Each structure stands twice: as C-alpha cells, then as structure tokens.
Amino acid sequence: DEEMNARSVEHLKLEEDLREALRSNQLELRYQPQIETETGKVVSFEALVRWKHPSRGMISPADFIPVAERTGQIIELGEWVLAEVARNCLYWDSLGLPGFRVCVNISPLQFNQPNLLHQVQGFLSNSGMDADRLELELTESAIMTDGESNISKLSELKSLGLDLAVDDFGTGYSSLSYLRRFPINTLKIDQSFVADMQSAD
C-alpha cells in the first residue's frame, strides 16, 4: 500500500545517505563516561556513533543502525569506529590525559565474521593502541547463539589483551551459571531490570 511504499522509499534513501556519510565524514563519536559508583571517578568511556546529516540534522542511531545491519554497512561502520577510537585515544595521550579504557559495540554481523580475530589483531597492530585500552561489547543474544563455538571465539579475542563486555543481559534466556563459562569482564544488566530499583519495595 501507499504507506509501505513510502517507508520503502525512505529506507532506500537512508541507505544511500548512510553510504555517503561513511565516505564524506558525516559521522562522529560521542563518549559516554562510565563511572565507578564508590569513588565517583570516571574509569572508562563508551563510544557511541552519531550521524549529523547535512540537510536532515541529527539522525537517531535507532534509525540508521538497523539500516546498517540490514545492508551489511555495519561492517564498514564498525571499522570506522575502531579507527576513530584509536585516533582519539592517541590524541588524548598527546595531551597527557589519563589512559582511559574505551568500550566499542560490536554488532552480531561483525561478531560472526570469520576473520574478526585477524581484523582486531590488525587494528591493534596498525593503530598503536594498547589492547588493554579496548573493550569490545556484544549483546547477550549475539554470544548465546551457538554458545559453545562463541566461547572459543571470545577466548581468542580475550587472548589479545582486551576486555569483553556483555550488554542487555536478561533480555534472552541465558542464566548466570551458564554465562560464567564465557571469558567476559563486564556484565551490563538490561535497563528493564533496574529502571525501578530505587522505588521498588
């Protein structure tokens, strides 16, 4: 119908515009601090992609990330994020700032690439970024699909010296006892579990 056709046209336009955004430096990173509750100190940052479209202004990640995943552009986007994080970290170092760890989200499509380990190895080698400054974050659903195989893949990534995080825990069917088999450093509980924590009886 007319509404579906309009949505299809919009998705195609967004796909074309995202391809251009990757070519013409329209994307930028924002860094969300992660704070230690006991001390109030910033201990790391999470890198978040933002898109400033030249005519449409800021486009929500909720709109363009699904497009990137559906079209496979998420692979190129992920590579750009890693390169930009490394560039920023080295710049911060040149200013004498503390060597904070930076968390980068990895999509399920990226995680399932057979050469992911080689790509991350190459990135660390070429960028000059220390592995212990990098944390890769995956969703619970991404690592639980083919769990046994993914334990091995995560162990290989961990052997590079970086940290691993799992986001959205509790949205799937995994248990804490099973999750203990995975070599992860950080577990992020889904907000649906903690949203009403302070007001709960």
Tab-separated table of C-alpha atoms in Angstrom:
chain	number	residue	atom	x	y	z
A	1	ASP	CA	0.000	0.000	0.000
A	2	GLU	CA	0.969	3.650	-0.114
A	3	GLU	CA	2.319	3.753	3.434
A	4	MET	CA	4.512	0.685	2.919
A	5	ASN	CA	5.799	2.131	-0.334
A	6	ALA	CA	6.694	5.398	1.393
A	7	ARG	CA	8.597	3.501	4.111
A	8	SER	CA	10.492	1.504	1.478
A	9	VAL	CA	11.496	4.676	-0.354
A	10	GLU	CA	12.616	6.223	2.960
A	11	HIS	CA	14.712	3.163	3.836
A	12	LEU	CA	16.377	3.186	0.417
A	13	LYS	CA	17.169	6.890	0.738
A	14	LEU	CA	18.572	6.375	4.228
A	15	GLU	CA	20.716	3.517	2.921
A	16	GLU	CA	22.138	5.711	0.137
A	17	ASP	CA	22.707	8.616	2.511
A	18	LEU	CA	24.496	6.371	5.029
A	19	ARG	CA	26.818	5.143	2.305
A	20	GLU	CA	27.639	8.768	1.518
A	21	ALA	CA	28.019	9.562	5.235
A	22	LEU	CA	30.724	6.916	5.540
A	23	ARG	CA	32.550	8.460	2.582
A	24	SER	CA	32.225	12.129	3.484
A	25	ASN	CA	32.948	12.252	7.214
A	26	GLN	CA	29.401	12.973	8.420
A	27	LEU	CA	29.696	10.549	11.332
A	28	GLU	CA	31.117	11.390	14.722
A	29	LEU	CA	31.696	9.698	18.049
A	30	ARG	CA	30.357	10.773	21.408
A	31	TYR	CA	31.946	9.321	24.528
A	32	GLN	CA	29.658	8.353	27.401
A	33	PRO	CA	31.559	8.132	30.702
A	34	GLN	CA	31.332	5.010	32.831
A	35	ILE	CA	31.676	5.938	36.490
A	36	GLU	CA	32.775	3.915	39.491
A	37	THR	CA	29.939	4.271	42.000
A	38	GLU	CA	32.105	4.020	45.124
A	39	THR	CA	34.503	6.822	44.171
A	40	GLY	CA	32.596	8.823	41.555
A	41	LYS	CA	35.627	8.619	39.256
A	42	VAL	CA	35.402	8.135	35.509
A	43	VAL	CA	37.034	4.787	34.738
A	44	SER	CA	36.186	4.323	31.049
A	45	PHE	CA	34.113	5.597	28.153
A	46	GLU	CA	31.652	4.002	25.751
A	47	ALA	CA	31.997	5.150	22.144
A	48	LEU	CA	28.599	5.998	20.608
A	49	VAL	CA	28.119	6.761	16.902
A	50	ARG	CA	26.184	9.858	15.893
A	51	TRP	CA	25.219	10.975	12.395
A	52	LYS	CA	24.884	14.648	11.533
A	53	HIS	CA	23.140	14.671	8.173
A	54	PRO	CA	23.897	17.819	6.098
A	55	SER	CA	20.218	18.574	5.436
A	56	ARG	CA	18.260	16.497	7.964
A	57	GLY	CA	20.320	17.257	11.052
A	58	MET	CA	20.998	14.592	13.675
A	59	ILE	CA	19.647	11.164	12.746
A	60	SER	CA	18.962	8.778	15.614
A	61	PRO	CA	21.029	5.580	15.850
A	62	ALA	CA	17.686	3.818	16.298
A	63	ASP	CA	17.002	4.766	12.662
A	64	PHE	CA	20.345	4.211	10.937
A	65	ILE	CA	21.916	1.304	12.857
A	66	PRO	CA	19.192	-1.179	11.760
A	67	VAL	CA	19.719	0.003	8.169
A	68	ALA	CA	23.464	-0.522	8.510
A	69	GLU	CA	22.920	-4.014	9.909
A	70	ARG	CA	20.399	-5.000	7.241
A	71	THR	CA	22.598	-3.824	4.365
A	72	GLY	CA	25.926	-5.014	5.753
A	73	GLN	CA	27.239	-1.449	6.037
A	74	ILE	CA	27.665	-2.148	9.748
A	75	ILE	CA	30.965	-3.851	8.886
A	76	GLU	CA	32.432	-0.684	7.386
A	77	LEU	CA	30.849	1.399	10.140
A	78	GLY	CA	32.449	-0.822	12.794
A	79	GLU	CA	35.863	-0.469	11.180
A	80	TRP	CA	35.449	3.310	11.120
A	81	VAL	CA	34.528	3.356	14.818
A	82	LEU	CA	37.620	1.369	15.801
A	83	ALA	CA	39.905	3.608	13.746
A	84	GLU	CA	38.326	6.760	15.194
A	85	VAL	CA	38.622	5.443	18.763
A	86	ALA	CA	42.312	4.724	18.240
A	87	ARG	CA	42.880	8.192	16.742
A	88	ASN	CA	41.106	9.851	19.669
A	89	CYS	CA	42.971	7.794	22.281
A	90	LEU	CA	46.344	8.674	20.797
A	91	TYR	CA	45.339	12.344	20.709
A	92	TRP	CA	44.288	12.237	24.367
A	93	ASP	CA	47.645	10.634	25.189
A	94	SER	CA	49.444	13.503	23.460
A	95	LEU	CA	47.612	15.906	25.793
A	96	GLY	CA	48.754	13.974	28.841
A	97	LEU	CA	45.274	12.793	29.780
A	98	PRO	CA	44.758	9.531	31.702
A	99	GLY	CA	44.716	6.396	29.576
A	100	PHE	CA	41.042	5.574	29.880
A	101	ARG	CA	39.638	2.334	28.509
A	102	VAL	CA	37.121	2.731	25.660
A	103	CYS	CA	34.227	0.379	25.027
A	104	VAL	CA	33.189	-0.277	21.417
A	105	ASN	CA	29.967	-2.029	20.436
A	106	ILE	CA	30.283	-4.990	18.084
A	107	SER	CA	27.190	-5.976	16.104
A	108	PRO	CA	26.152	-9.627	15.687
A	109	LEU	CA	27.063	-9.383	11.997
A	110	GLN	CA	30.567	-8.171	12.857
A	111	PHE	CA	30.958	-10.847	15.502
A	112	ASN	CA	30.042	-13.567	13.016
A	113	GLN	CA	32.668	-12.508	10.503
A	114	PRO	CA	35.141	-15.409	10.171
A	115	ASN	CA	38.124	-13.020	10.097
A	116	LEU	CA	37.120	-10.934	13.138
A	117	LEU	CA	40.125	-12.028	15.204
A	118	HIS	CA	42.502	-11.152	12.357
A	119	GLN	CA	40.802	-7.772	11.893
A	120	VAL	CA	41.125	-6.858	15.572
A	121	GLN	CA	44.748	-8.048	15.618
A	122	GLY	CA	45.493	-5.897	12.580
A	123	PHE	CA	43.736	-2.917	14.070
A	124	LEU	CA	45.735	-3.086	17.301
A	125	SER	CA	48.993	-3.576	15.423
A	126	ASN	CA	48.421	-0.771	12.926
A	127	SER	CA	46.846	1.791	15.234
A	128	GLY	CA	49.364	1.670	18.064
A	129	MET	CA	46.531	1.430	20.591
A	130	ASP	CA	47.268	-0.765	23.610
A	131	ALA	CA	44.932	-3.754	23.810
A	132	ASP	CA	44.145	-3.110	27.486
A	133	ARG	CA	42.601	0.240	26.487
A	134	LEU	CA	39.951	-1.520	24.390
A	135	GLU	CA	36.763	-3.250	25.494
A	136	LEU	CA	34.514	-4.935	22.925
A	137	GLU	CA	30.840	-5.077	23.834
A	138	LEU	CA	28.385	-7.634	22.474
A	139	THR	CA	24.749	-8.318	23.233
A	140	GLU	CA	23.619	-11.352	25.165
A	141	SER	CA	21.728	-12.707	22.146
A	142	ALA	CA	24.819	-12.438	19.925
A	143	ILE	CA	27.032	-14.586	22.114
A	144	MET	CA	24.360	-17.093	23.114
A	145	THR	CA	23.693	-18.097	19.523
A	146	ASP	CA	25.968	-21.099	19.016
A	147	GLY	CA	27.286	-20.650	22.552
A	148	GLU	CA	29.981	-23.345	22.547
A	149	SER	CA	31.622	-22.005	19.397
A	150	ASN	CA	31.398	-18.437	20.673
A	151	ILE	CA	33.156	-19.315	23.919
A	152	SER	CA	36.167	-20.267	21.816
A	153	LYS	CA	35.906	-17.129	19.677
A	154	LEU	CA	35.659	-14.884	22.719
A	155	SER	CA	38.624	-16.628	24.340
A	156	GLU	CA	40.714	-15.908	21.245
A	157	LEU	CA	39.741	-12.235	21.332
A	158	LYS	CA	40.456	-12.087	25.051
A	159	SER	CA	43.929	-13.541	24.455
A	160	LEU	CA	44.824	-10.338	22.581
A	161	GLY	CA	44.754	-8.497	25.921
A	162	LEU	CA	41.490	-6.613	25.508
A	163	ASP	CA	38.370	-6.728	27.709
A	164	LEU	CA	34.961	-8.121	26.804
A	165	ALA	CA	31.529	-6.894	27.882
A	166	VAL	CA	28.022	-8.278	27.502
A	167	ASP	CA	25.128	-5.833	27.151
A	168	ASP	CA	21.360	-6.313	27.544
A	169	PHE	CA	21.780	-9.247	29.911
A	170	GLY	CA	18.416	-10.604	30.973
A	171	THR	CA	16.586	-9.998	27.693
A	172	GLY	CA	17.221	-13.547	26.471
A	173	TYR	CA	17.160	-16.947	28.127
A	174	SER	CA	20.694	-17.288	29.432
A	175	SER	CA	21.482	-17.900	33.078
A	176	LEU	CA	24.283	-16.519	35.209
A	177	SER	CA	25.623	-20.022	35.770
A	178	TYR	CA	25.965	-20.614	32.032
A	179	LEU	CA	27.352	-17.133	31.424
A	180	ARG	CA	30.220	-17.879	33.827
A	181	ARG	CA	31.719	-20.079	31.116
A	182	PHE	CA	32.260	-17.027	28.924
A	183	PRO	CA	35.524	-15.054	29.349
A	184	ILE	CA	33.891	-11.680	29.980
A	185	ASN	CA	34.958	-8.774	32.170
A	186	THR	CA	31.792	-6.680	32.306
A	187	LEU	CA	28.125	-7.617	32.532
A	188	LYS	CA	25.580	-4.890	31.800
A	189	ILE	CA	22.118	-5.661	33.134
A	190	ASP	CA	19.276	-4.626	30.838
A	191	GLN	CA	17.583	-1.407	31.982
A	192	SER	CA	14.212	-3.135	32.290
A	193	PHE	CA	15.573	-4.852	35.422
A	194	VAL	CA	16.971	-1.761	37.108
A	195	ALA	CA	14.675	1.070	35.986
A	196	ASP	CA	12.501	0.921	39.132
A	197	MET	CA	15.178	-0.220	41.546
A	198	GLN	CA	15.089	2.812	43.840
A	199	SER	CA	11.310	2.845	44.064
A	200	ALA	CA	10.781	-0.917	44.429
A	201	ASP	CA	9.508	-2.287	47.741
